[in-house]
C-alpha cells in the first residue's frame, strides 16, 4: 500500500510540534507502507530511511517546467475558490508564530527557524519559476506573511505533482495542507485522511471564525477519515466544527524514546518547569499565578518559564508585580540540549494550557520521570491518566497539586512511577498501527494483511 | 553679575553580564568584565583623558578657573584597575587647588530610603577613598546619586557633618524664584543647598550640538553673555563629565567650547566659584521645601527613572533587603559585591519609559531591552541570595 502525505513542517525546518509529529509518525508508518511526503520546504541533507521527501523548494527542473505549464492552463478546482479569498489579516502565521522583531533582543528571537525563512537563492529561483503564472506570486516576497497565498500555491503544485504519483491514500496534516488534499482527492478520487494536530479553536478560542476555520471545516468535511491527536481535539472536531463523528478516529501521538539523565541542581530549591511558546494558548499567565500561590506557601521552590513569545514582556512585568522575580526565572528560547538539561533537574512539570490538542512536552517530561500537573483541556491528560489535573483556570487547585507533589514524598514517588508507566504505551509504533487500523475500517483498504 | 559654579559628575557602573538561569548557584561572578573595561577605555579616550588634559591646561592659563567634581567610588575603582593614567590626571587636577571634590555614596546607589545606616557607610567609604587617592580633606559638600534631594535626606546629610548639598532646581518647587543661589530645607539648621540651573546646565548637557536648536551653534562667548545677564549671586551649572567628548562627541565642538570658556567668562566679567566658595560667600535666599524626592533624571525629575515600574521596584527592594544577612556574614568581598549591585544604573536600565526619556535610557543601557536588564539582575540576585544563605548557615 502506498500513502502520500502532505505536510507543512518537517525537521529540521520546524516551528512547533507538527514537524516532530510528522517525522515520528512517518518513520513508524514507513515500516508498514510505502510512504512519501510532499512539503513546501525540505533540507536536502536531512534523509529519513524509507520515507521519500519532496520539497517544493527542491524540485527537479523538468518538473518545475511541467507544473508551470499545467498551471497556465485554465482549471476549475476547489483551491481556486481559496485564491479568491485574498484579503485576510497578514498575521496568519501557522501556529501563531511570532514574527522576528527588530533588534538584538534575545527574548525576541523566535523559538526555532520558522517555515517562512527565505529559501536559498537557487531554491527561490526554482520555486518562483514553478509558480510564475500565479498573479499572487508575480510580485512581492515569495515567503512573506501571506500564508494563504502559500497555502494555495502549495495546493496547486502538490495536486500537479500527485498526478504522476501512485498512491492509495492521501494523508494530510493540519489546515495548511487541507486544500491540497482536497484538490488531490478531486483529481484522483483517492480517499483523503486529514490529521488534526491543532485547530484555530486551540489558538483563538471558540469564537474563532474566518478563513482558517473555513479551510479546516471544509477539509474535514471532504475527508473520508479525520484523525485528531486526542479525544479532546475530537470533541472540538465534532462539536465546534460539526464533523460527522462516524469518521472521526482520535489517535494519540507517540513520543520518540529519549535517554533521560539527572543533573544535580546548583541550588537547594525544588524546580517547577513550564515549557512552551508564551502565547495565550499555553496559559503562561496561569503558570505565573500558580507560582505566586505556591511561593506564598513555600519559598523553597524555583519556577522556570522556558520559551519565548509575544507574552514574554508582559509576563516579566507581571512576575515583578507578583514579587516573585527571584524565584521565577525566564530563560527565553532554549535549544534541545538546554531543554534536556532543564528537564534533567526538574522536579515537577506544569502545563496549564488553555487548549492543548496533545501536549508532547508533558510526555517528554514523563520520560524523564518528572510528574506533571496538567490542564484538563489537553490531549495528553488522556494518556497520563494518573497525572494531577485541573481546569486551566483553576490556579488554586493547580497550586495545591504542586505543593502536594513537592511536600509529600510518597505521593511524589507514586506520581513518578505512574508517569513512567503511562508514557511507555505512547509510542509511534502503537500510533502507526492504530492509523493503519483506521485506514482499514474507514477507507476499506486492506493494509494489515 | 553672578558667579559661575561648575560641577562635573564622573561615574561608571559595573554592568552585569547576561547572567542566565543556568548560572544560578554555579557562577559567583556577575559582572561583564570585558564590557566594563571596554567602555571605560572608550570613555577614557574620548573624555576622561582629553577633557582632563584640557582642564589642566585651562587652569594653567587661567588661574581663576574653578570647577568641582564628584567621582563615584566605583568609577575610581574601575579606573585604578584599568586606567591608572586617568587617575593620575585627576590627581594632577586636584593638586592644582582649583578643583573641589564632592562626596557621594561610593556605589552611586539609592539606598537611603531603605537604610540610613547603609547610606552612611557608603558615604564614609567614599570620603575615605577620596582622602586616600587624592590626599584631600573631608569634602564639605555632598551630592546624592543623580542629584536626588529631599528634606529628609538633607537632614540626614547635615547630621553626617556636611555643610552643603547639591540639588536639582525644580522650577515647580522654586515657585518662581531663581535657582541661582543658595536655599535651605525647612528641617535643617545649617546645611545649605545649591540648586542647579536646569536651563543653562541642559543647554550644554542636552542641547549643545543639536542643529535643530535655534541657538545652535552655542559658543562660549554666547554662553558667557547668558550667564552674565542671569539674576542671583551664582549660576549652578551641574553636568555629567562625560558630556565632554562622550555624550557630545568632539565633532560637535564641545572641546572648543570648553577651551574658550574661561576667557569668555572673564571677558563677560563672570567669576568662577567652587561650591564651598558659594557656601562661604553667598546668602541663603529662602526655604527650599522638598517633600518627595527630586533628581536631575528624566523630565519627571523624580525617582521614576529607577523606581517607575514593577521590575525596578522589585529589584531595588530585593537587593536592599539582603543588608542584614550580608553584613552578618562579615566578608568584605561579599559586602562589596552586594554593594555594587546597588548601583543605580542597574535599575535605570530596567526603565520602560518611552519618548525622549526612553531614548536617554536606551543610550546608556548595555542590554537589548529593559526586560533583559531585569532578568539578568534577578538571576544574579538569586545566586547572591543562595550564597548568602549558604554562608549564613555555615556560620557558627
PDB file of C-alpha atoms in Angstrom, chain B residues 175-345:
ATOM      1  CA  UNK B 175       7.895  78.506  42.635  1.00  0.00           C
ATOM      2  CA  UNK B 176       9.046  81.457  40.576  1.00  0.00           C
ATOM      3  CA  UNK B 177      12.250  82.055  42.488  1.00  0.00           C
ATOM      4  CA  UNK B 178      15.612  81.855  40.777  1.00  0.00           C
ATOM      5  CA  UNK B 179      17.719  78.724  41.030  1.00  0.00           C
ATOM      6  CA  UNK B 180      20.813  80.923  41.050  1.00  0.00           C
ATOM      7  CA  UNK B 181      21.779  80.798  44.664  1.00  0.00           C
ATOM      8  CA  UNK B 182      21.585  79.011  47.970  1.00  0.00           C
ATOM      9  CA  UNK B 183      18.495  77.656  49.661  1.00  0.00           C
ATOM     10  CA  UNK B 184      17.782  75.664  52.767  1.00  0.00           C
ATOM     11  CA  UNK B 185      15.429  72.814  53.553  1.00  0.00           C
ATOM     12  CA  UNK B 186      12.991  73.695  56.357  1.00  0.00           C
ATOM     13  CA  UNK B 187      14.167  70.869  58.613  1.00  0.00           C
ATOM     14  CA  UNK B 188      17.901  71.611  58.717  1.00  0.00           C
ATOM     15  CA  UNK B 189      19.917  74.013  60.856  1.00  0.00           C
ATOM     16  CA  UNK B 190      22.982  74.907  58.833  1.00  0.00           C
ATOM     17  CA  UNK B 191      23.105  72.832  55.655  1.00  0.00           C
ATOM     18  CA  UNK B 192      22.888  74.988  52.553  1.00  0.00           C
ATOM     19  CA  UNK B 193      21.553  73.742  49.262  1.00  0.00           C
ATOM     20  CA  UNK B 194      22.941  74.712  45.865  1.00  0.00           C
ATOM     21  CA  UNK B 195      20.194  74.483  43.277  1.00  0.00           C
ATOM     22  CA  UNK B 196      21.065  73.537  39.733  1.00  0.00           C
ATOM     23  CA  UNK B 197      20.070  75.880  36.942  1.00  0.00           C
ATOM     24  CA  UNK B 198      18.374  73.318  34.681  1.00  0.00           C
ATOM     25  CA  UNK B 199      18.075  75.591  31.694  1.00  0.00           C
ATOM     26  CA  UNK B 200      21.712  76.620  31.488  1.00  0.00           C
ATOM     27  CA  UNK B 201      23.000  73.184  32.520  1.00  0.00           C
ATOM     28  CA  UNK B 202      20.926  71.382  29.914  1.00  0.00           C
ATOM     29  CA  UNK B 203      21.966  73.895  27.251  1.00  0.00           C
ATOM     30  CA  UNK B 204      25.346  72.177  27.474  1.00  0.00           C
ATOM     31  CA  UNK B 205      24.312  68.690  28.598  1.00  0.00           C
ATOM     32  CA  UNK B 206      21.488  68.151  26.116  1.00  0.00           C
ATOM     33  CA  UNK B 207      21.012  70.889  23.562  1.00  0.00           C
ATOM     34  CA  UNK B 208      24.634  71.586  22.687  1.00  0.00           C
ATOM     35  CA  UNK B 209      25.460  70.472  19.152  1.00  0.00           C
ATOM     36  CA  UNK B 210      21.840  69.928  18.126  1.00  0.00           C
ATOM     37  CA  UNK B 211      21.472  71.628  14.737  1.00  0.00           C
ATOM     38  CA  UNK B 212      17.689  71.918  15.247  1.00  0.00           C
ATOM     39  CA  UNK B 213      18.172  74.075  18.333  1.00  0.00           C
ATOM     40  CA  UNK B 214      17.632  77.725  17.382  1.00  0.00           C
ATOM     41  CA  UNK B 215      20.670  78.713  19.470  1.00  0.00           C
ATOM     42  CA  UNK B 216      22.934  76.278  17.614  1.00  0.00           C
ATOM     43  CA  UNK B 217      25.887  76.626  17.457  1.00  0.00           C
ATOM     44  CA  UNK B 218      26.462  77.546  21.067  1.00  0.00           C
ATOM     45  CA  UNK B 219      29.741  79.374  21.559  1.00  0.00           C
ATOM     46  CA  UNK B 220      31.476  80.081  24.858  1.00  0.00           C
ATOM     47  CA  UNK B 221      31.005  83.804  24.198  1.00  0.00           C
ATOM     48  CA  UNK B 222      27.256  83.474  23.738  1.00  0.00           C
ATOM     49  CA  UNK B 223      27.033  81.274  26.809  1.00  0.00           C
ATOM     50  CA  UNK B 224      29.033  83.780  28.859  1.00  0.00           C
ATOM     51  CA  UNK B 225      26.602  86.520  27.853  1.00  0.00           C
ATOM     52  CA  UNK B 226      23.679  84.377  29.022  1.00  0.00           C
ATOM     53  CA  UNK B 227      25.386  83.751  32.368  1.00  0.00           C
ATOM     54  CA  UNK B 228      26.248  87.429  32.779  1.00  0.00           C
ATOM     55  CA  UNK B 229      22.650  88.561  32.432  1.00  0.00           C
ATOM     56  CA  UNK B 230      21.294  85.968  34.903  1.00  0.00           C
ATOM     57  CA  UNK B 231      19.883  87.174  38.223  1.00  0.00           C
ATOM     58  CA  UNK B 232      21.232  85.964  41.562  1.00  0.00           C
ATOM     59  CA  UNK B 233      24.654  85.523  43.090  1.00  0.00           C
ATOM     60  CA  UNK B 234      25.704  82.259  41.445  1.00  0.00           C
ATOM     61  CA  UNK B 235      24.642  80.187  38.449  1.00  0.00           C
ATOM     62  CA  UNK B 236      24.962  76.486  39.251  1.00  0.00           C
ATOM     63  CA  UNK B 237      25.832  74.508  36.141  1.00  0.00           C
ATOM     64  CA  UNK B 238      25.924  70.830  37.072  1.00  0.00           C
ATOM     65  CA  UNK B 239      26.520  68.267  34.344  1.00  0.00           C
ATOM     66  CA  UNK B 240      27.925  64.822  33.632  1.00  0.00           C
ATOM     67  CA  UNK B 241      31.653  64.996  32.953  1.00  0.00           C
ATOM     68  CA  UNK B 242      31.118  62.531  30.104  1.00  0.00           C
ATOM     69  CA  UNK B 243      29.249  65.305  28.283  1.00  0.00           C
ATOM     70  CA  UNK B 244      32.678  66.468  27.140  1.00  0.00           C
ATOM     71  CA  UNK B 245      33.679  64.143  24.339  1.00  0.00           C
ATOM     72  CA  UNK B 246      31.432  61.156  25.094  1.00  0.00           C
ATOM     73  CA  UNK B 247      27.762  62.199  25.191  1.00  0.00           C
ATOM     74  CA  UNK B 248      28.813  65.079  22.910  1.00  0.00           C
ATOM     75  CA  UNK B 249      31.476  63.951  20.519  1.00  0.00           C
ATOM     76  CA  UNK B 250      34.488  66.039  19.663  1.00  0.00           C
ATOM     77  CA  UNK B 251      32.919  66.813  16.262  1.00  0.00           C
ATOM     78  CA  UNK B 252      30.193  68.861  17.975  1.00  0.00           C
ATOM     79  CA  UNK B 253      32.827  71.398  19.004  1.00  0.00           C
ATOM     80  CA  UNK B 254      32.409  70.635  22.715  1.00  0.00           C
ATOM     81  CA  UNK B 255      36.164  70.792  23.362  1.00  0.00           C
ATOM     82  CA  UNK B 256      36.432  74.178  21.650  1.00  0.00           C
ATOM     83  CA  UNK B 257      33.501  75.385  23.697  1.00  0.00           C
ATOM     84  CA  UNK B 258      35.221  74.478  26.968  1.00  0.00           C
ATOM     85  CA  UNK B 259      38.638  75.689  25.901  1.00  0.00           C
ATOM     86  CA  UNK B 260      37.196  79.145  25.270  1.00  0.00           C
ATOM     87  CA  UNK B 261      35.008  79.160  28.361  1.00  0.00           C
ATOM     88  CA  UNK B 262      37.384  80.747  30.923  1.00  0.00           C
ATOM     89  CA  UNK B 263      38.404  83.593  28.593  1.00  0.00           C
ATOM     90  CA  UNK B 264      34.819  84.193  27.529  1.00  0.00           C
ATOM     91  CA  UNK B 265      33.649  84.372  31.144  1.00  0.00           C
ATOM     92  CA  UNK B 266      36.430  86.714  32.086  1.00  0.00           C
ATOM     93  CA  UNK B 267      35.532  88.970  29.117  1.00  0.00           C
ATOM     94  CA  UNK B 268      31.916  88.964  30.276  1.00  0.00           C
ATOM     95  CA  UNK B 269      33.002  89.722  33.835  1.00  0.00           C
ATOM     96  CA  UNK B 270      31.843  86.401  35.288  1.00  0.00           C
ATOM     97  CA  UNK B 271      33.935  84.859  38.060  1.00  0.00           C
ATOM     98  CA  UNK B 272      34.235  81.145  38.822  1.00  0.00           C
ATOM     99  CA  UNK B 273      33.299  79.742  42.212  1.00  0.00           C
ATOM    100  CA  UNK B 274      33.542  76.296  43.757  1.00  0.00           C
ATOM    101  CA  UNK B 275      30.562  75.006  45.795  1.00  0.00           C
ATOM    102  CA  UNK B 276      32.461  75.658  49.025  1.00  0.00           C
ATOM    103  CA  UNK B 277      33.179  79.233  47.981  1.00  0.00           C
ATOM    104  CA  UNK B 278      29.479  79.648  47.262  1.00  0.00           C
ATOM    105  CA  UNK B 279      28.657  78.375  50.769  1.00  0.00           C
ATOM    106  CA  UNK B 280      31.086  80.878  52.257  1.00  0.00           C
ATOM    107  CA  UNK B 281      30.175  83.916  50.184  1.00  0.00           C
ATOM    108  CA  UNK B 282      26.545  83.692  49.147  1.00  0.00           C
ATOM    109  CA  UNK B 283      23.422  84.392  51.038  1.00  0.00           C
ATOM    110  CA  UNK B 284      20.645  81.867  51.641  1.00  0.00           C
ATOM    111  CA  UNK B 285      17.740  83.089  49.558  1.00  0.00           C
ATOM    112  CA  UNK B 286      14.992  81.190  51.292  1.00  0.00           C
ATOM    113  CA  UNK B 287      13.429  77.845  52.034  1.00  0.00           C
ATOM    114  CA  UNK B 288      13.572  75.031  49.536  1.00  0.00           C
ATOM    115  CA  UNK B 289      10.881  72.667  50.737  1.00  0.00           C
ATOM    116  CA  UNK B 290      11.169  69.277  49.037  1.00  0.00           C
ATOM    117  CA  UNK B 291       8.909  66.584  50.467  1.00  0.00           C
ATOM    118  CA  UNK B 292       9.084  63.964  47.732  1.00  0.00           C
ATOM    119  CA  UNK B 293      12.468  63.037  46.268  1.00  0.00           C
ATOM    120  CA  UNK B 294      13.645  65.022  43.257  1.00  0.00           C
ATOM    121  CA  UNK B 295      16.534  64.313  40.910  1.00  0.00           C
ATOM    122  CA  UNK B 296      18.033  65.584  37.687  1.00  0.00           C
ATOM    123  CA  UNK B 297      16.913  62.473  35.783  1.00  0.00           C
ATOM    124  CA  UNK B 298      14.243  62.394  33.087  1.00  0.00           C
ATOM    125  CA  UNK B 299      11.601  65.006  32.506  1.00  0.00           C
ATOM    126  CA  UNK B 300       9.806  63.939  35.683  1.00  0.00           C
ATOM    127  CA  UNK B 301      12.863  64.892  37.797  1.00  0.00           C
ATOM    128  CA  UNK B 302      11.925  62.360  40.444  1.00  0.00           C
ATOM    129  CA  UNK B 303      12.843  58.742  41.239  1.00  0.00           C
ATOM    130  CA  UNK B 304      10.812  57.296  38.373  1.00  0.00           C
ATOM    131  CA  UNK B 305      13.951  56.683  36.305  1.00  0.00           C
ATOM    132  CA  UNK B 306      14.860  53.935  38.826  1.00  0.00           C
ATOM    133  CA  UNK B 307      11.590  53.111  40.541  1.00  0.00           C
ATOM    134  CA  UNK B 308       8.991  53.768  37.869  1.00  0.00           C
ATOM    135  CA  UNK B 309       7.837  50.219  37.127  1.00  0.00           C
ATOM    136  CA  UNK B 310       7.272  46.948  38.949  1.00  0.00           C
ATOM    137  CA  UNK B 311      10.548  45.422  37.777  1.00  0.00           C
ATOM    138  CA  UNK B 312      12.531  48.313  39.216  1.00  0.00           C
ATOM    139  CA  UNK B 313      10.580  48.325  42.460  1.00  0.00           C
ATOM    140  CA  UNK B 314      11.075  44.631  42.985  1.00  0.00           C
ATOM    141  CA  UNK B 315      14.770  44.654  42.085  1.00  0.00           C
ATOM    142  CA  UNK B 316      15.659  47.667  44.281  1.00  0.00           C
ATOM    143  CA  UNK B 317      13.704  46.288  47.189  1.00  0.00           C
ATOM    144  CA  UNK B 318      15.137  42.776  46.983  1.00  0.00           C
ATOM    145  CA  UNK B 319      18.788  43.762  46.739  1.00  0.00           C
ATOM    146  CA  UNK B 320      18.459  46.073  49.738  1.00  0.00           C
ATOM    147  CA  UNK B 321      16.611  43.588  51.946  1.00  0.00           C
ATOM    148  CA  UNK B 322      19.742  41.431  51.916  1.00  0.00           C
ATOM    149  CA  UNK B 323      21.554  44.039  54.027  1.00  0.00           C
ATOM    150  CA  UNK B 324      21.289  42.392  57.437  1.00  0.00           C
ATOM    151  CA  UNK B 325      22.236  38.930  56.203  1.00  0.00           C
ATOM    152  CA  UNK B 326      25.166  40.188  54.105  1.00  0.00           C
ATOM    153  CA  UNK B 327      26.556  42.284  56.925  1.00  0.00           C
ATOM    154  CA  UNK B 328      26.206  39.479  59.450  1.00  0.00           C
ATOM    155  CA  UNK B 329      28.483  37.289  57.313  1.00  0.00           C
ATOM    156  CA  UNK B 330      31.253  39.863  57.628  1.00  0.00           C
ATOM    157  CA  UNK B 331      33.019  39.009  54.375  1.00  0.00           C
ATOM    158  CA  UNK B 332      34.442  42.151  52.715  1.00  0.00           C
ATOM    159  CA  UNK B 333      34.288  40.694  49.192  1.00  0.00           C
ATOM    160  CA  UNK B 334      30.668  39.651  49.568  1.00  0.00           C
ATOM    161  CA  UNK B 335      29.782  43.027  51.037  1.00  0.00           C
ATOM    162  CA  UNK B 336      31.467  44.777  48.142  1.00  0.00           C
ATOM    163  CA  UNK B 337      29.731  42.596  45.566  1.00  0.00           C
ATOM    164  CA  UNK B 338      26.348  43.183  47.152  1.00  0.00           C
ATOM    165  CA  UNK B 339      27.019  46.911  47.329  1.00  0.00           C
ATOM    166  CA  UNK B 340      27.974  47.104  43.665  1.00  0.00           C
ATOM    167  CA  UNK B 341      24.589  45.638  42.811  1.00  0.00           C
ATOM    168  CA  UNK B 342      23.007  48.657  44.468  1.00  0.00           C
ATOM    169  CA  UNK B 343      24.426  50.992  41.823  1.00  0.00           C
ATOM    170  CA  UNK B 344      21.508  52.940  40.412  1.00  0.00           C
ATOM    171  CA  UNK B 345      22.400  52.174  36.794  1.00  0.00           C
TER     172      UNK B 345
END
